[in-house]
Amino acid sequence: MLSGERKEGGSPRFGKLHLPVGLWINSPRKQLAKLGRRWPSAASVKSSSSDTGSRSSEPLPPPPPHVELRRVGAVKAAGGASGSRAKRISQLFRGSGTGATGSGGAGGAGTPGGAQRWASEKKLPELAAGVAPEPPLAARATAPPGVLKIFGAGLASGANYKSVLATARSTARELVAEALERYGLAGSPGGSPGESSCVDAFALCDALGRPAAGGVGSCEWRAEHLRVLGDSERPLLVQELWRARPGWARRFELRGREEARRLEQEAFGAADSDGTGAPSWRPQKNRSRAASGGAALASPGPGSGSGPPAGSGGKERSENLSLRRSVSELSLQGRRRRQQERRQQALSMAPGAADTQIGPADPGDFDQLTQCLIQAPSNRPYFLLLQGYQDAQDFVVYVMTREQHVFGRGGNSSARGGSPAPYVDTFLNAPDILPRHCTVRAGPEPPAMVRPARGAPVTHNGCLLLREAELHPGDLLGLGEHFLFMYKDPRAGGSGPARPPWLPTRPGASPPGPGWAFSCRLCGRGLQERGEALAAYLDGREPVLRFRPREEEALLGEIVRAAAAGAGDLPPLGPATLLALCVQHSARELELGHLPRLLGRLARLIKEAVWEKIKEIGDRQPENHPEGVPEVPLTPEAVSVELRPLMLWMANTTELLSFVQEKVLEMEKEADQEGLSSDPQLCNDLELCDEAMALLDEVIMCTFQQSVYYLTKTLYSTLPALLDSNPFTAGAELPGPGAELAAMPPGLRPTLGVFQAALELTSQCELHPDLVSQTFGYLFFFSNASLLNSLMERGQGRPFYQWSRAVQIRTNLDLVLDWLQGAGLGDIATEFFRKLSIAVNLLCVPRTSLLKASWSSLRTDHPTLTPAQLHHLLSHYQLGPGRGPPPAWDPPPAERDAVDTGDIFESFSSHPPLILPLGSSRLRLTGPVTDDALHRELRRLRRLLWDLEQQELPANHRHGPPVATPP
């Protein structure tokens, strides 16, 4: 039974086909990893880092929050010098997602390492999206407690800070009481009135500062800002929601209430006097819009985006902000000085402005007038809004601040497991806009490319856009049912089209006529012009095959049926070329989810056609004839005719699989560029593509198995002549290298005839060179194993191992290798016939020289022979009447077990596996079709599609195939 059938994933098998030898071929699906394919998975990336105070920055986000709950007594006993305790505390502060963890970071007292680590791990989109909304009380109540360091500021000698347990509901007053108890200055919070007055005398302060001159690892602390927490404030939430900036650190200090109020007033007074602007605790109104539109950054909420990508630099962000702000926000310092001049400029544009007395006006009116003075950028592409959804929120100009610009509705997070929302440049708040609606890429060189997201309604110059298309200046881009933009690129200068492509050629042009492929692309042309264009397409030589999804099944079935029947005189790779044109049209023109379905249908049709052909060949074999009919041995010519359909399918499927792999890799690359690698719909499409390619793998393996099965079956009856025939016949002259088959000795012609028929068959079918090498590699492997086993078997029954017989075998083998060398197969043949050659060389050694050799020297000179095979040849070597093998040929005791238990025959299961060729497809899909037979088949398929389209129309609307007007 053929053992090369696929076992992976329970795929259907091709049937039970029997071989005289075991044939097992590895599945080449693992080869796809070398092409860079990686099916998307939902695996998350985790990182670990050192717990020391000087942690290095990492680009990955911090691990999920983890808080260690410890008894108060254990905290006291641990102290501040324990290495394990410092590690646990650092893990707490590193994982909690807080800034400086209340103690200046994990590096010890006053060290801002935690703040720096948080800042380095914080994602930029999270910074731009603002602080997340405060969780509900029920969620906070169930949160695990945390450990806060409260510095005593000289309350107790020898103690820098004390650690207290805190939950999300712990108030500042409760923590003050707990800290005083730890310092030995007060009792518990529920103590006597005297203890309560002691708690009132102290306050918990939120201090911001930087390390002293010693650097980050220094223990010196220099506080610059201080705020007294209210008794009802919750420090753990303050620490979580208000984080320190990079280079700063936060810690909680316990100070006397009088002293704390005085320090707080001094700090704010100094900041107001020098104008440096201390950190403001009051939220500020932000009027900037994301990229060129949208109010996501103004009010983080359900409609907001996730900020700029992590790779954007500070310079780019500053440029983006300058483009997003209104005119009144560009320069606050020079506003009064330029107010009168700009107001005069604004009012002068209105009719009758010269007669208008300019007097005091409302500053709000002035801001509104200045915002109406829009000047388009001169060095960046932009979109001009022609129709919007809400006039109060929509802008007129949307500028592309990045090479890739994304339109969408945005959002806080995705519904898929809480993953971050996709990054969006321009926010559109219409209800039919998807979170990521479409993407425009405009590089330094034209043209720009526009690509709609899956399921997003997008139109390009009035036509529904399903796949990526070129976007030229002046094109109209419609998003949903409300937004309509015009694309402009000032960098193009005058290189754009003189007239917009969506403008009709003349008023009152006739509506599009029949012919789906051209009705939506040639609007504005007359009926005769459209007919001529359609006729040129039907008879043209461009490698294009357009079809509608409803005609896909009929088209694919017709191509596969014609290839299976061998109709016409198509070139060998013609079926693969036609099928690749169908795949290319689906990938370029049809919706995103259409390609996986087409590939699955295509693979099933090919598999069914190949299976039917295999059954036909099997039914015609002599062993399947009725009893009483004598079996006729297979000839190379008959085998070549039978195997030609299978070899053609193997060649076409190999090239088609390479082409499909390229398209799937392009799909993955585009998804990675747009950040959609984890999209569930994309993952499902890739799974469908994988299943289709697995079916194509099965087709290739099955056709390879059947081909080598019938070839080896023919070889099996011709190989014994290489051991029995005598090339030194009377009057015969040995042919030289490169001789014709007719000039070879008669005993070698049948074997070489099989090799020649296989070589011609692979050449006529244009089989991939890698598969040609592997086909002959298996034929040579089978020949070597069969001849070596026959050689071992011949020496057991009668005298066969003689010098004269060995010279004849050596001569026949040399003639075969010389002929294969002339056919371009010398290297492969030499590699696979090595073991037989060494065995024959041993028998060709003169008798006198062989008697002088020892077992160790013979093992060294013939390393490919096993101890059992070498001992078999020596023990049955004919030295003369009554003479046995000398004692020097006896194996040593160390190898006696290998000689007694070893097998002298070669196994057929150790053949090399089938490895599919990797690389680009050899199909030629660019330039005009030069092969006349392929062009005729392409014209036939186009007219078939035209007939199918006409059959759907009413009888009085049908037209015959258009005929082009002769020049």
PDB file of N, CA, C and O in Angstrom, residues 807-832:
ATOM      1  N   VAL A 807      33.801  -8.091 -13.294  1.00  0.00           N
ATOM      2  CA  VAL A 807      34.242  -7.147 -14.321  1.00  0.00           C
ATOM      3  C   VAL A 807      33.117  -6.846 -15.306  1.00  0.00           C
ATOM      4  O   VAL A 807      32.940  -5.693 -15.746  1.00  0.00           O
ATOM      5  N   GLN A 808      32.300  -7.839 -15.672  1.00  0.00           N
ATOM      6  CA  GLN A 808      31.163  -7.592 -16.557  1.00  0.00           C
ATOM      7  C   GLN A 808      30.144  -6.644 -15.904  1.00  0.00           C
ATOM      8  O   GLN A 808      29.637  -5.720 -16.556  1.00  0.00           O
ATOM      9  N   ILE A 809      29.853  -6.886 -14.623  1.00  0.00           N
ATOM     10  CA  ILE A 809      28.891  -6.026 -13.938  1.00  0.00           C
ATOM     11  C   ILE A 809      29.430  -4.598 -13.833  1.00  0.00           C
ATOM     12  O   ILE A 809      28.693  -3.626 -14.039  1.00  0.00           O
ATOM     13  N   ARG A 810      30.734  -4.479 -13.550  1.00  0.00           N
ATOM     14  CA  ARG A 810      31.342  -3.153 -13.434  1.00  0.00           C
ATOM     15  C   ARG A 810      31.273  -2.395 -14.754  1.00  0.00           C
ATOM     16  O   ARG A 810      31.006  -1.187 -14.800  1.00  0.00           O
ATOM     17  N   THR A 811      31.498  -3.130 -15.869  1.00  0.00           N
ATOM     18  CA  THR A 811      31.446  -2.503 -17.184  1.00  0.00           C
ATOM     19  C   THR A 811      30.024  -2.046 -17.510  1.00  0.00           C
ATOM     20  O   THR A 811      29.806  -0.927 -18.024  1.00  0.00           O
ATOM     21  N   ASN A 812      29.018  -2.902 -17.250  1.00  0.00           N
ATOM     22  CA  ASN A 812      27.627  -2.498 -17.491  1.00  0.00           C
ATOM     23  C   ASN A 812      27.253  -1.268 -16.660  1.00  0.00           C
ATOM     24  O   ASN A 812      26.582  -0.340 -17.159  1.00  0.00           O
ATOM     25  N   LEU A 813      27.675  -1.235 -15.399  1.00  0.00           N
ATOM     26  CA  LEU A 813      27.346  -0.098 -14.535  1.00  0.00           C
ATOM     27  C   LEU A 813      28.029   1.175 -15.017  1.00  0.00           C
ATOM     28  O   LEU A 813      27.428   2.264 -14.996  1.00  0.00           O
ATOM     29  N   ASP A 814      29.280   1.047 -15.496  1.00  0.00           N
ATOM     30  CA  ASP A 814      29.971   2.227 -16.027  1.00  0.00           C
ATOM     31  C   ASP A 814      29.294   2.759 -17.279  1.00  0.00           C
ATOM     32  O   ASP A 814      29.195   3.985 -17.471  1.00  0.00           O
ATOM     33  N   LEU A 815      28.818   1.854 -18.146  1.00  0.00           N
ATOM     34  CA  LEU A 815      28.129   2.307 -19.358  1.00  0.00           C
ATOM     35  C   LEU A 815      26.829   3.041 -19.004  1.00  0.00           C
ATOM     36  O   LEU A 815      26.479   4.053 -19.631  1.00  0.00           O
ATOM     37  N   VAL A 816      26.101   2.525 -18.011  1.00  0.00           N
ATOM     38  CA  VAL A 816      24.861   3.198 -17.596  1.00  0.00           C
ATOM     39  C   VAL A 816      25.153   4.586 -17.029  1.00  0.00           C
ATOM     40  O   VAL A 816      24.480   5.567 -17.355  1.00  0.00           O
ATOM     41  N   LEU A 817      26.186   4.684 -16.183  1.00  0.00           N
ATOM     42  CA  LEU A 817      26.525   5.980 -15.586  1.00  0.00           C
ATOM     43  C   LEU A 817      27.015   6.965 -16.639  1.00  0.00           C
ATOM     44  O   LEU A 817      26.705   8.166 -16.562  1.00  0.00           O
ATOM     45  N   ASP A 818      27.764   6.476 -17.635  1.00  0.00           N
ATOM     46  CA  ASP A 818      28.220   7.378 -18.700  1.00  0.00           C
ATOM     47  C   ASP A 818      27.037   7.904 -19.514  1.00  0.00           C
ATOM     48  O   ASP A 818      26.997   9.084 -19.898  1.00  0.00           O
ATOM     49  N   TRP A 819      26.056   7.035 -19.778  1.00  0.00           N
ATOM     50  CA  TRP A 819      24.891   7.491 -20.552  1.00  0.00           C
ATOM     51  C   TRP A 819      24.075   8.514 -19.755  1.00  0.00           C
ATOM     52  O   TRP A 819      23.615   9.521 -20.311  1.00  0.00           O
ATOM     53  N   LEU A 820      23.909   8.276 -18.467  1.00  0.00           N
ATOM     54  CA  LEU A 820      23.178   9.231 -17.628  1.00  0.00           C
ATOM     55  C   LEU A 820      23.940  10.553 -17.497  1.00  0.00           C
ATOM     56  O   LEU A 820      23.324  11.621 -17.402  1.00  0.00           O
ATOM     57  N   GLN A 821      25.271  10.477 -17.511  1.00  0.00           N
ATOM     58  CA  GLN A 821      26.061  11.696 -17.482  1.00  0.00           C
ATOM     59  C   GLN A 821      25.810  12.525 -18.746  1.00  0.00           C
ATOM     60  O   GLN A 821      25.682  13.761 -18.682  1.00  0.00           O
ATOM     61  N   GLY A 822      25.716  11.881 -19.882  1.00  0.00           N
ATOM     62  CA  GLY A 822      25.421  12.599 -21.114  1.00  0.00           C
ATOM     63  C   GLY A 822      24.015  13.171 -21.137  1.00  0.00           C
ATOM     64  O   GLY A 822      23.768  14.169 -21.823  1.00  0.00           O
ATOM     65  N   ALA A 823      23.092  12.572 -20.380  1.00  0.00           N
ATOM     66  CA  ALA A 823      21.720  13.078 -20.308  1.00  0.00           C
ATOM     67  C   ALA A 823      21.544  14.160 -19.255  1.00  0.00           C
ATOM     68  O   ALA A 823      20.428  14.667 -19.084  1.00  0.00           O
ATOM     69  N   GLY A 824      22.620  14.529 -18.556  1.00  0.00           N
ATOM     70  CA  GLY A 824      22.530  15.564 -17.538  1.00  0.00           C
ATOM     71  C   GLY A 824      22.129  15.064 -16.165  1.00  0.00           C
ATOM     72  O   GLY A 824      21.775  15.870 -15.299  1.00  0.00           O
ATOM     73  N   LEU A 825      22.203  13.749 -15.937  1.00  0.00           N
ATOM     74  CA  LEU A 825      21.799  13.164 -14.660  1.00  0.00           C
ATOM     75  C   LEU A 825      22.962  12.456 -13.972  1.00  0.00           C
ATOM     76  O   LEU A 825      22.739  11.630 -13.081  1.00  0.00           O
ATOM     77  N   GLY A 826      24.186  12.800 -14.358  1.00  0.00           N
ATOM     78  CA  GLY A 826      25.339  12.071 -13.829  1.00  0.00           C
ATOM     79  C   GLY A 826      25.521  12.242 -12.326  1.00  0.00           C
ATOM     80  O   GLY A 826      25.819  11.280 -11.609  1.00  0.00           O
ATOM     81  N   ASP A 827      25.367  13.467 -11.808  1.00  0.00           N
ATOM     82  CA  ASP A 827      25.597  13.693 -10.379  1.00  0.00           C
ATOM     83  C   ASP A 827      24.590  12.931  -9.523  1.00  0.00           C
ATOM     84  O   ASP A 827      24.945  12.334  -8.496  1.00  0.00           O
ATOM     85  N   ILE A 828      23.331  12.955  -9.914  1.00  0.00           N
ATOM     86  CA  ILE A 828      22.318  12.240  -9.138  1.00  0.00           C
ATOM     87  C   ILE A 828      22.557  10.735  -9.198  1.00  0.00           C
ATOM     88  O   ILE A 828      22.460  10.034  -8.182  1.00  0.00           O
ATOM     89  N   ALA A 829      22.884  10.219 -10.386  1.00  0.00           N
ATOM     90  CA  ALA A 829      23.115   8.784 -10.521  1.00  0.00           C
ATOM     91  C   ALA A 829      24.323   8.332  -9.715  1.00  0.00           C
ATOM     92  O   ALA A 829      24.296   7.285  -9.054  1.00  0.00           O
ATOM     93  N   THR A 830      25.387   9.108  -9.735  1.00  0.00           N
ATOM     94  CA  THR A 830      26.592   8.720  -8.970  1.00  0.00           C
ATOM     95  C   THR A 830      26.299   8.667  -7.481  1.00  0.00           C
ATOM     96  O   THR A 830      26.797   7.788  -6.764  1.00  0.00           O
ATOM     97  N   GLU A 831      25.475   9.589  -6.996  1.00  0.00           N
ATOM     98  CA  GLU A 831      25.170   9.600  -5.567  1.00  0.00           C
ATOM     99  C   GLU A 831      24.356   8.381  -5.152  1.00  0.00           C
ATOM    100  O   GLU A 831      24.647   7.760  -4.119  1.00  0.00           O
ATOM    101  N   PHE A 832      23.349   8.002  -5.943  1.00  0.00           N
ATOM    102  CA  PHE A 832      22.454   6.914  -5.527  1.00  0.00           C
ATOM    103  C   PHE A 832      23.002   5.531  -5.884  1.00  0.00           C
ATOM    104  O   PHE A 832      22.564   4.542  -5.287  1.00  0.00           O
TER     105      PHE A 832
END
